[in-house]
PDB file of C-alpha atoms in Angstrom:
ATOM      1  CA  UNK A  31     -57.431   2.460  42.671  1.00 70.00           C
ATOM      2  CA  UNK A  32     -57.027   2.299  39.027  1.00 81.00           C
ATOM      3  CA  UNK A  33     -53.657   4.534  38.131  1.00 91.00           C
ATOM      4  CA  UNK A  34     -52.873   5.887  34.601  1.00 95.00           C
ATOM      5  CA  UNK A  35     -51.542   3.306  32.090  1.00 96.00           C
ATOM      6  CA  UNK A  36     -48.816   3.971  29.715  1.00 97.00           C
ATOM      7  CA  UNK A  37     -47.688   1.542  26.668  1.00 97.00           C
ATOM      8  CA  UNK A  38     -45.693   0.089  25.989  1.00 97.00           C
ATOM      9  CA  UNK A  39     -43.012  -0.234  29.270  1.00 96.00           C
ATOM     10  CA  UNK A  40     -40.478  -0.466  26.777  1.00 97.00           C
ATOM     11  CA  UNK A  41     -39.927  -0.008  23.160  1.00 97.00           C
ATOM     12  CA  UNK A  42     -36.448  -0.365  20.872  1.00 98.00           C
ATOM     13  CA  UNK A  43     -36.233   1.972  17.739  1.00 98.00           C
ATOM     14  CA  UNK A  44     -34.013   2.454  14.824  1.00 97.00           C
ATOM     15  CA  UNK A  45     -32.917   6.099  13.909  1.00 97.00           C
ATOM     16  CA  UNK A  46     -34.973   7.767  11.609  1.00 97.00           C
ATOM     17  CA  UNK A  47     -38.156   5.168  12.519  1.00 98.00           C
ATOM     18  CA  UNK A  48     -41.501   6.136  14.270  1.00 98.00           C
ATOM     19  CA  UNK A  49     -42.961   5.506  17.421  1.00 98.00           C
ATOM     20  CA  UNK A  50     -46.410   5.572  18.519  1.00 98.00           C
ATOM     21  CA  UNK A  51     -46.382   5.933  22.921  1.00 98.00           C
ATOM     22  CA  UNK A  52     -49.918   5.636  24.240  1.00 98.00           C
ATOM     23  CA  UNK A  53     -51.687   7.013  27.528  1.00 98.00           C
ATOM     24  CA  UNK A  54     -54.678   5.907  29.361  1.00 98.00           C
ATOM     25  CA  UNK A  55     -54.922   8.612  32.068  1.00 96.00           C
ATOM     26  CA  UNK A  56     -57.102   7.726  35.661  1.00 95.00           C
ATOM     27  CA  UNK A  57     -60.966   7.243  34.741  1.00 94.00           C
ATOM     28  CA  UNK A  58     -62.607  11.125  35.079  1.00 91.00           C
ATOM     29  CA  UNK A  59     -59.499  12.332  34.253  1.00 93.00           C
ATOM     30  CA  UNK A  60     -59.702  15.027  31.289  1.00 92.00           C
ATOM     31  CA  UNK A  61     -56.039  16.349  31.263  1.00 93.00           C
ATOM     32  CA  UNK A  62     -52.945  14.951  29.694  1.00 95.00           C
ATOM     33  CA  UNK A  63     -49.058  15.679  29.896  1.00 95.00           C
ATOM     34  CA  UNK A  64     -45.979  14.735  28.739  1.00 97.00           C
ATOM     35  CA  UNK A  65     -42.629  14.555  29.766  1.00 97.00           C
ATOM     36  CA  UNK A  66     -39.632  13.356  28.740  1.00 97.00           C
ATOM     37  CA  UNK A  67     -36.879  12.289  31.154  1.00 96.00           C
ATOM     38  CA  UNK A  68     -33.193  12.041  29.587  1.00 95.00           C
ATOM     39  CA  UNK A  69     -30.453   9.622  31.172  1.00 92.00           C
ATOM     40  CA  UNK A  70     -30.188  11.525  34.635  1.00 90.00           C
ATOM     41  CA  UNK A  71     -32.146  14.644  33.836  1.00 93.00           C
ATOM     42  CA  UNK A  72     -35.224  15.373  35.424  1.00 93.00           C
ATOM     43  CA  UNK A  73     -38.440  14.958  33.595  1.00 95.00           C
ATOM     44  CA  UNK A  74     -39.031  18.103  30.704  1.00 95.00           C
ATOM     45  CA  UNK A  75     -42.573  19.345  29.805  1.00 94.00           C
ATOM     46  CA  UNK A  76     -43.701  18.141  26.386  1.00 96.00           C
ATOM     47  CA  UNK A  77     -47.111  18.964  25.831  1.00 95.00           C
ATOM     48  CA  UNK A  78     -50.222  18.727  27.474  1.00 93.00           C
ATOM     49  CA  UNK A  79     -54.362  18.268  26.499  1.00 94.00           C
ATOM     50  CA  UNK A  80     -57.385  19.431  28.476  1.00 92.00           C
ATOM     51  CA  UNK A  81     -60.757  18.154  26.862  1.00 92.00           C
ATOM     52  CA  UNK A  82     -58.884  16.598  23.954  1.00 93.00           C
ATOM     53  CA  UNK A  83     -57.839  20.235  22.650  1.00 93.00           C
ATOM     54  CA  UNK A  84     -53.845  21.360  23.218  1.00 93.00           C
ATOM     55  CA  UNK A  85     -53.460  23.735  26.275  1.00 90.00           C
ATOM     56  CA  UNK A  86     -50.026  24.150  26.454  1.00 89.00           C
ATOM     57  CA  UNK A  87     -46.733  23.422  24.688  1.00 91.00           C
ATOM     58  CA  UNK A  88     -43.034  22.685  26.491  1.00 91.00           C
ATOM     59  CA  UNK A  89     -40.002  21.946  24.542  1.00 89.00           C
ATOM     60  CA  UNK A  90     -41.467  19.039  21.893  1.00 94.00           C
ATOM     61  CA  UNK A  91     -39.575  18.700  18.665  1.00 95.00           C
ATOM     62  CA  UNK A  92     -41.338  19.280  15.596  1.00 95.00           C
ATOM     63  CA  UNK A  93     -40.870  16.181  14.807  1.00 97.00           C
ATOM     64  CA  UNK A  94     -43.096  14.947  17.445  1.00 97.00           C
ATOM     65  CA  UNK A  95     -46.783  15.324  17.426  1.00 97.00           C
ATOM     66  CA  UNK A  96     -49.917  14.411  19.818  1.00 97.00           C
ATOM     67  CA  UNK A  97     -53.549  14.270  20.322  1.00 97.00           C
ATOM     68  CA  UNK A  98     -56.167  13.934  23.281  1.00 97.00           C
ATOM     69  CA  UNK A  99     -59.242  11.437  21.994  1.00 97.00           C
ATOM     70  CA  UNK A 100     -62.741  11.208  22.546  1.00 96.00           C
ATOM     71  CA  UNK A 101     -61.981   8.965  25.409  1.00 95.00           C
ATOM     72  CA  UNK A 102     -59.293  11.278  26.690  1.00 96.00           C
ATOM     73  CA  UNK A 103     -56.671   9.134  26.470  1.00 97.00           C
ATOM     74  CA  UNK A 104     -53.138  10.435  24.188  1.00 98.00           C
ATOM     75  CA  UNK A 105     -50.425   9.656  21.695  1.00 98.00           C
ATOM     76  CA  UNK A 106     -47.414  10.474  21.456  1.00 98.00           C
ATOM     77  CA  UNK A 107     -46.340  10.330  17.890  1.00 98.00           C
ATOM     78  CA  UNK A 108     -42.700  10.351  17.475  1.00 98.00           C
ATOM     79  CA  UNK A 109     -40.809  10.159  13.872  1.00 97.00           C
ATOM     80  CA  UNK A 110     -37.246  10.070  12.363  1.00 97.00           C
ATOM     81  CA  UNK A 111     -36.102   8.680  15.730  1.00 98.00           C
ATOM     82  CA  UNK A 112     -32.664  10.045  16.996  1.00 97.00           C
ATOM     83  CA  UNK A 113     -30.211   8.554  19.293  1.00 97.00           C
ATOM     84  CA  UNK A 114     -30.993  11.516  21.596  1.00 96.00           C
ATOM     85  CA  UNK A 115     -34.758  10.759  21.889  1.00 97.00           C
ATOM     86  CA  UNK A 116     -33.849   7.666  24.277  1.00 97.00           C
ATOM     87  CA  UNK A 117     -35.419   8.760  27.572  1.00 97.00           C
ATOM     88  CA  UNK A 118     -38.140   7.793  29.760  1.00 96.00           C
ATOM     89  CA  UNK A 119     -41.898   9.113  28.769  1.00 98.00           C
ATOM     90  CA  UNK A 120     -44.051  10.095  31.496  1.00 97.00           C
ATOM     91  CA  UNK A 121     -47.771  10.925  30.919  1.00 97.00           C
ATOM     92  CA  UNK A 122     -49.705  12.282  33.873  1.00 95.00           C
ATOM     93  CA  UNK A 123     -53.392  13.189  34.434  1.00 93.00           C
ATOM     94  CA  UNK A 124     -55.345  14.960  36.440  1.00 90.00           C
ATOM     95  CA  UNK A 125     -59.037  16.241  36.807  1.00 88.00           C
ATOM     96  CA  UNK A 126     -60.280  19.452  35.739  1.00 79.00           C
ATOM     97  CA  UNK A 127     -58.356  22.405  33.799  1.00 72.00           C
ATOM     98  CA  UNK A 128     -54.573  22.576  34.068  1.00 64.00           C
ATOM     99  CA  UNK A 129     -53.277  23.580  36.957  1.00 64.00           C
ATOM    100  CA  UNK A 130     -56.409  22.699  38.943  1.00 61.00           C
ATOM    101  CA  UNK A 131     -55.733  19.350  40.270  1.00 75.00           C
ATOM    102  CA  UNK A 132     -52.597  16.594  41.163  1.00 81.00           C
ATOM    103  CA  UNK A 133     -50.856  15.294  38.621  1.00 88.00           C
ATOM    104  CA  UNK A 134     -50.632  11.605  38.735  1.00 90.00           C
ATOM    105  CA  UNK A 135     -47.585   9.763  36.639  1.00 94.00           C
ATOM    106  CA  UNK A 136     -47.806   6.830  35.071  1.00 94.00           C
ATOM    107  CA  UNK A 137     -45.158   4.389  34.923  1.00 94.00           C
ATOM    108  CA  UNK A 138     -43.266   5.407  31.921  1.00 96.00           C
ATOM    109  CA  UNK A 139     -42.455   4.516  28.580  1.00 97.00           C
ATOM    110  CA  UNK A 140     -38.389   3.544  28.504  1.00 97.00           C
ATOM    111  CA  UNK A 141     -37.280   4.368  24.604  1.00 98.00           C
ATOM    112  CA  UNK A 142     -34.537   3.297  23.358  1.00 98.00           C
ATOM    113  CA  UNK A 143     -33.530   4.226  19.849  1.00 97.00           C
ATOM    114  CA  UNK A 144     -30.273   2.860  18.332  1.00 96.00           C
TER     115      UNK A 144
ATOM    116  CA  UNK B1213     -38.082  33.226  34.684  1.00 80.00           C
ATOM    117  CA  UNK B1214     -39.514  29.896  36.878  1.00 89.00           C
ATOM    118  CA  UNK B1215     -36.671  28.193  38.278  1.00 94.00           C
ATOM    119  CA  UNK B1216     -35.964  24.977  41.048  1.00 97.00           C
ATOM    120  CA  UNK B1217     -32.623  24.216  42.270  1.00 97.00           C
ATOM    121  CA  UNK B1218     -31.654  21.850  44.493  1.00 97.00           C
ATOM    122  CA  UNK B1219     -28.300  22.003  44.965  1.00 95.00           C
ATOM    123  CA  UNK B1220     -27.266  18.590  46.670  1.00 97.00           C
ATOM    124  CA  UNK B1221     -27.047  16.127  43.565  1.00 96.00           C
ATOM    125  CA  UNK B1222     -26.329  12.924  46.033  1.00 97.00           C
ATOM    126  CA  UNK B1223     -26.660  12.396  49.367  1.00 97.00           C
ATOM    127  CA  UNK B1224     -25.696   9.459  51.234  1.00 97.00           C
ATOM    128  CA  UNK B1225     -26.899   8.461  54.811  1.00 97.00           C
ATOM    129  CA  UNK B1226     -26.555   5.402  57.268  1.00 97.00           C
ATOM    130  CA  UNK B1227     -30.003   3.896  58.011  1.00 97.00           C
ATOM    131  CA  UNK B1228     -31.630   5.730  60.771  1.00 97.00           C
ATOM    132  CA  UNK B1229     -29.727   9.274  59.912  1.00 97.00           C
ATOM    133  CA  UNK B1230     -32.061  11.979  59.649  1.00 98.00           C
ATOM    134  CA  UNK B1231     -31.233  13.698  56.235  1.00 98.00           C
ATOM    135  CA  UNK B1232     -32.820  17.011  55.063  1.00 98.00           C
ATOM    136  CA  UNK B1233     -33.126  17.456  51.082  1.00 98.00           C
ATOM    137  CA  UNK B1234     -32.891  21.419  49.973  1.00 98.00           C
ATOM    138  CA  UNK B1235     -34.849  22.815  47.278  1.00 98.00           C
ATOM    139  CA  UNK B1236     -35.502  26.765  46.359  1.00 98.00           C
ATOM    140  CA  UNK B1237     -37.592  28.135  43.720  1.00 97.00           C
ATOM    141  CA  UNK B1238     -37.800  30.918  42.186  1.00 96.00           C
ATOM    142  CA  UNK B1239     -40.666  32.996  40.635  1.00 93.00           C
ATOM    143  CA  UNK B1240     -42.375  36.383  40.425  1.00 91.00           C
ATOM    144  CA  UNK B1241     -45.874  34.354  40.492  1.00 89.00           C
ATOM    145  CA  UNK B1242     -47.883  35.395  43.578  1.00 89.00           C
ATOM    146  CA  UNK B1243     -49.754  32.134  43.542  1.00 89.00           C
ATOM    147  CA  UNK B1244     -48.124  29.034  42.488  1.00 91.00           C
ATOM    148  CA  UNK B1245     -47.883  25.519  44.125  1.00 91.00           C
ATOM    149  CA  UNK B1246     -44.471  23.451  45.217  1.00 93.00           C
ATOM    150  CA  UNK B1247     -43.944  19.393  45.016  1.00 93.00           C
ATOM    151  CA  UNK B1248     -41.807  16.601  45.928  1.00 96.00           C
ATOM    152  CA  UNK B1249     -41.918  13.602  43.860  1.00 95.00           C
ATOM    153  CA  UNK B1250     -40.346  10.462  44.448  1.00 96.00           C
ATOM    154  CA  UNK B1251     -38.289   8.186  41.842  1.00 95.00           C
ATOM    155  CA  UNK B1252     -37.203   4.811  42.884  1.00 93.00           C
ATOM    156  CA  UNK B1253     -34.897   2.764  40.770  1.00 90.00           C
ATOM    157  CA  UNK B1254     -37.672   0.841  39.268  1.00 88.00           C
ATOM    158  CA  UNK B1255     -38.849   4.445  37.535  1.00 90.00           C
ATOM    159  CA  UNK B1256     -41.904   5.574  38.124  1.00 90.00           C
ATOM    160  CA  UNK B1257     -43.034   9.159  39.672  1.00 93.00           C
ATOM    161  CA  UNK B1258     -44.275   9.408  42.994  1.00 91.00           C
ATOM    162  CA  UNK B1259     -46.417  12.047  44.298  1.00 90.00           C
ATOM    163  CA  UNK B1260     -45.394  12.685  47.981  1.00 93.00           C
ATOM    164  CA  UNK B1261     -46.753  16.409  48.659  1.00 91.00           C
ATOM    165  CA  UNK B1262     -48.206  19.292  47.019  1.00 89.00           C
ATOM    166  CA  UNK B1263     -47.719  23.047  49.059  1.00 90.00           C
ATOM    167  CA  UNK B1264     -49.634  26.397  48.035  1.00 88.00           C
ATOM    168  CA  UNK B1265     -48.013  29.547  48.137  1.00 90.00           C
ATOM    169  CA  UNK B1266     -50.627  31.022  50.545  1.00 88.00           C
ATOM    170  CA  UNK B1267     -49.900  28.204  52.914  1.00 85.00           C
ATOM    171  CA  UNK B1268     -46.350  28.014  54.981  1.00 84.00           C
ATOM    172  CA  UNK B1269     -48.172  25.976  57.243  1.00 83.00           C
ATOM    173  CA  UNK B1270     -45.553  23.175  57.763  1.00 86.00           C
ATOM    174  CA  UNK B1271     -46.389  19.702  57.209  1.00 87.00           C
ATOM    175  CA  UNK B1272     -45.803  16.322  58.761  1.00 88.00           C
ATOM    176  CA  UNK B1273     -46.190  13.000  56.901  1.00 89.00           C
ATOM    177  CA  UNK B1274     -44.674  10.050  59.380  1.00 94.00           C
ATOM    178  CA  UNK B1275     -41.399   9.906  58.934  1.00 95.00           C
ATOM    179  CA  UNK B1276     -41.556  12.649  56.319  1.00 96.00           C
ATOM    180  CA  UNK B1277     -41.957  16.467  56.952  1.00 95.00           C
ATOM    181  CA  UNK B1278     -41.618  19.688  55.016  1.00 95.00           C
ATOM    182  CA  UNK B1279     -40.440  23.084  55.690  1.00 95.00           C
ATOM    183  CA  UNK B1280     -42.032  25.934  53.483  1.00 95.00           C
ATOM    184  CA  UNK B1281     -40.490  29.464  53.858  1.00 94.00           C
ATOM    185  CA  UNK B1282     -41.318  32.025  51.758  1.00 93.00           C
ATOM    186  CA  UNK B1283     -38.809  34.220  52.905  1.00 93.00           C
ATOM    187  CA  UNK B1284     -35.916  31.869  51.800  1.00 95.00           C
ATOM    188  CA  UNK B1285     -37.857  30.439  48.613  1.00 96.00           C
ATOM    189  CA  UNK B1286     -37.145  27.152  50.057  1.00 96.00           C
ATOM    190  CA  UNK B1287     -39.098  24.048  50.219  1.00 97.00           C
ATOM    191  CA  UNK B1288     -37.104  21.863  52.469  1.00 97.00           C
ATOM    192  CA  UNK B1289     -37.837  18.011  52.353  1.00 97.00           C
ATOM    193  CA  UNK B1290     -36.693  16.143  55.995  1.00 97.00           C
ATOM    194  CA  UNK B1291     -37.249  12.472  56.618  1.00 97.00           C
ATOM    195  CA  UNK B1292     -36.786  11.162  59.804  1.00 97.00           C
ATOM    196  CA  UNK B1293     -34.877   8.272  60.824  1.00 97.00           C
ATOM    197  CA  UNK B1294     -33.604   7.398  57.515  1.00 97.00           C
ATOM    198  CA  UNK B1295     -34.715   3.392  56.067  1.00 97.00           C
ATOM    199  CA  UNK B1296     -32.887   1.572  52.746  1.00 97.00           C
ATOM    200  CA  UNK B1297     -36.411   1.478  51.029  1.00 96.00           C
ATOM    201  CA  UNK B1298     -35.617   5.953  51.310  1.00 97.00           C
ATOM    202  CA  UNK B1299     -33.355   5.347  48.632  1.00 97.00           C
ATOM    203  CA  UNK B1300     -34.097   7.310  45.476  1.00 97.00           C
ATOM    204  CA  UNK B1301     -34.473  10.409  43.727  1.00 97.00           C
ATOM    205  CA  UNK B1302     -36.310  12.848  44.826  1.00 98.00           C
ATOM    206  CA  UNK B1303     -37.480  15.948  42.774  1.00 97.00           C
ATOM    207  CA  UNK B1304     -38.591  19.578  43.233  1.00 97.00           C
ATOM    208  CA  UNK B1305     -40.892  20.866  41.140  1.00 95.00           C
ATOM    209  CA  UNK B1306     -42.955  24.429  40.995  1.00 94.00           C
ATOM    210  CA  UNK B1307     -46.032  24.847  39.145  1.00 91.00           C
ATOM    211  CA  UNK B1308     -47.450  28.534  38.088  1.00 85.00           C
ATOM    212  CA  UNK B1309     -50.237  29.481  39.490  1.00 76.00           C
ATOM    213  CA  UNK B1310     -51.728  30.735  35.736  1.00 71.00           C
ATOM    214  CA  UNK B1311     -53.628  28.752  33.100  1.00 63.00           C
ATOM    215  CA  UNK B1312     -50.430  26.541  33.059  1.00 70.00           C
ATOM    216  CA  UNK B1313     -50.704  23.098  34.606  1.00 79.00           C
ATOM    217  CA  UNK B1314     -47.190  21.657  33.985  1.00 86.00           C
ATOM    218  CA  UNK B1315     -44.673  21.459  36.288  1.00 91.00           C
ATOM    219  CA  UNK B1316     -41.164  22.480  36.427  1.00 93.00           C
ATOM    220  CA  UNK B1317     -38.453  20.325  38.283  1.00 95.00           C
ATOM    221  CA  UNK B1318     -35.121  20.488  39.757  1.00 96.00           C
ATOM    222  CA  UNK B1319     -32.514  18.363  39.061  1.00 95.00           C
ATOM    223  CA  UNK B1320     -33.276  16.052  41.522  1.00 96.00           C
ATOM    224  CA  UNK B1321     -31.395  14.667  44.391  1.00 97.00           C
ATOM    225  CA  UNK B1322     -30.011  11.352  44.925  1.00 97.00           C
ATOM    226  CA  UNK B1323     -30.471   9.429  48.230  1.00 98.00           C
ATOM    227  CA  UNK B1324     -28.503   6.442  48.877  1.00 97.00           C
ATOM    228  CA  UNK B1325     -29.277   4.839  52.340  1.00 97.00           C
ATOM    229  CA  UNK B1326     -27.123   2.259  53.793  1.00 97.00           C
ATOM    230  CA  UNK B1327     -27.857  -0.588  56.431  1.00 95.00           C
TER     231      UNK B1327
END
């Protein structure tokens, strides 16, 4: 069964850079969230899009932005990069309004920013 | 406020151990839903169960079962006869039962199991 795709796996930034994180959630899917996962913290609520319009917001920086497109997969838009945006970046989808359905994770995005 | 906590931050069993992981939740929510998730070392999030509030029915997975009591606000993980491929972390997490779909985890717990 196809299972949502994240890219890249893993991606090395300079402070103060940008970085682009992309999500291609399970086919049917409509609903996209984001997490962040710190060194040995559990995963923190970003943001998250049901039928490409923002339904609800967690702790994302300012300096962060995001969008659902017309073929419901996301960005993450990330710029002037600091050393305490290194974490893993889940995306999960599901079917249907939030809350509705199972969330399904993708593999991660693994930032690194030095 | 929403809250997990699972208070054992590593655990460490001999293959074949049964081992229990804790988790308790709180919220005022009538209707909200509980999970465990699974993290191996490679990374990635698994889904192992999802638990609504208007169901305490208890559940039983193979080696895995849980124990949902809302008396206790506790959504106790058990697997059974411990294996090496059980190591990981294993998270918590509550979601509302409002317009809400994101979830809110624990810290996690760390499972080592040894041959």
């Amino acid at each position: 069964a196809a299972g949502v795709i994240q890219s890249p796996r893993h991606l090395i930034k300079e402070k103060r850079e940008t970085a682009t994180l992309k999500c291609y959630p399970i086919p049917r899917h409509d609903t996209v969230y984001w997490y962040q996962q710190g060194p040995g913290q559990d995963p923190q609520f970003l943001i998250s899009f049901y039928e490409k319009m923002q339904s609800d917001k967690g702790s994302i920086p300012d300096r962060f932005s995001a969008q659902q497109f017309s073929d419901y997969h996301s960005e993450l838009n990330m710029s002037s990069l600091e050393l305490g945006d290194s974490a893993l970046y889940f995306c999960a989808s599901s079917f249907g309004r939030p809350n509705y359905n199972e969330q399904f994770f993708g593999p991660g995005t693994r930032l690194t920013v030095l | 406020a929403q809250k997990v906590t699972q208070a054992q931050t590593e655990i460490s069993v001999v293959e074949k151990e049964d081992v229990t992981l804790d988790c308790v939740y709180e919220t005022r929510d009538t209707t909200y839903y509980l999970f465990w998730y699974k993290q191996p070392p490679s990374g990635e999030l698994v889904f192992l169960i999802r638990r609504n509030s208007f169901d305490e029915q208890n559940e039983i997975s193979g080696r895995y079962s849980w124990n949902f009591q809302k008396s206790t606000s506790s959504f106790n993980f058990t697997i059974t006869a411990s294996q090496v491929v059980d190591s990981a972390v294993y998270f918590c997490a509550l979601r509302l039962g409002g317009s809400q779909g994101n979830l809110i985890f624990g810290k996690g717990t760390k499972l080592s199991v040894k041959p």
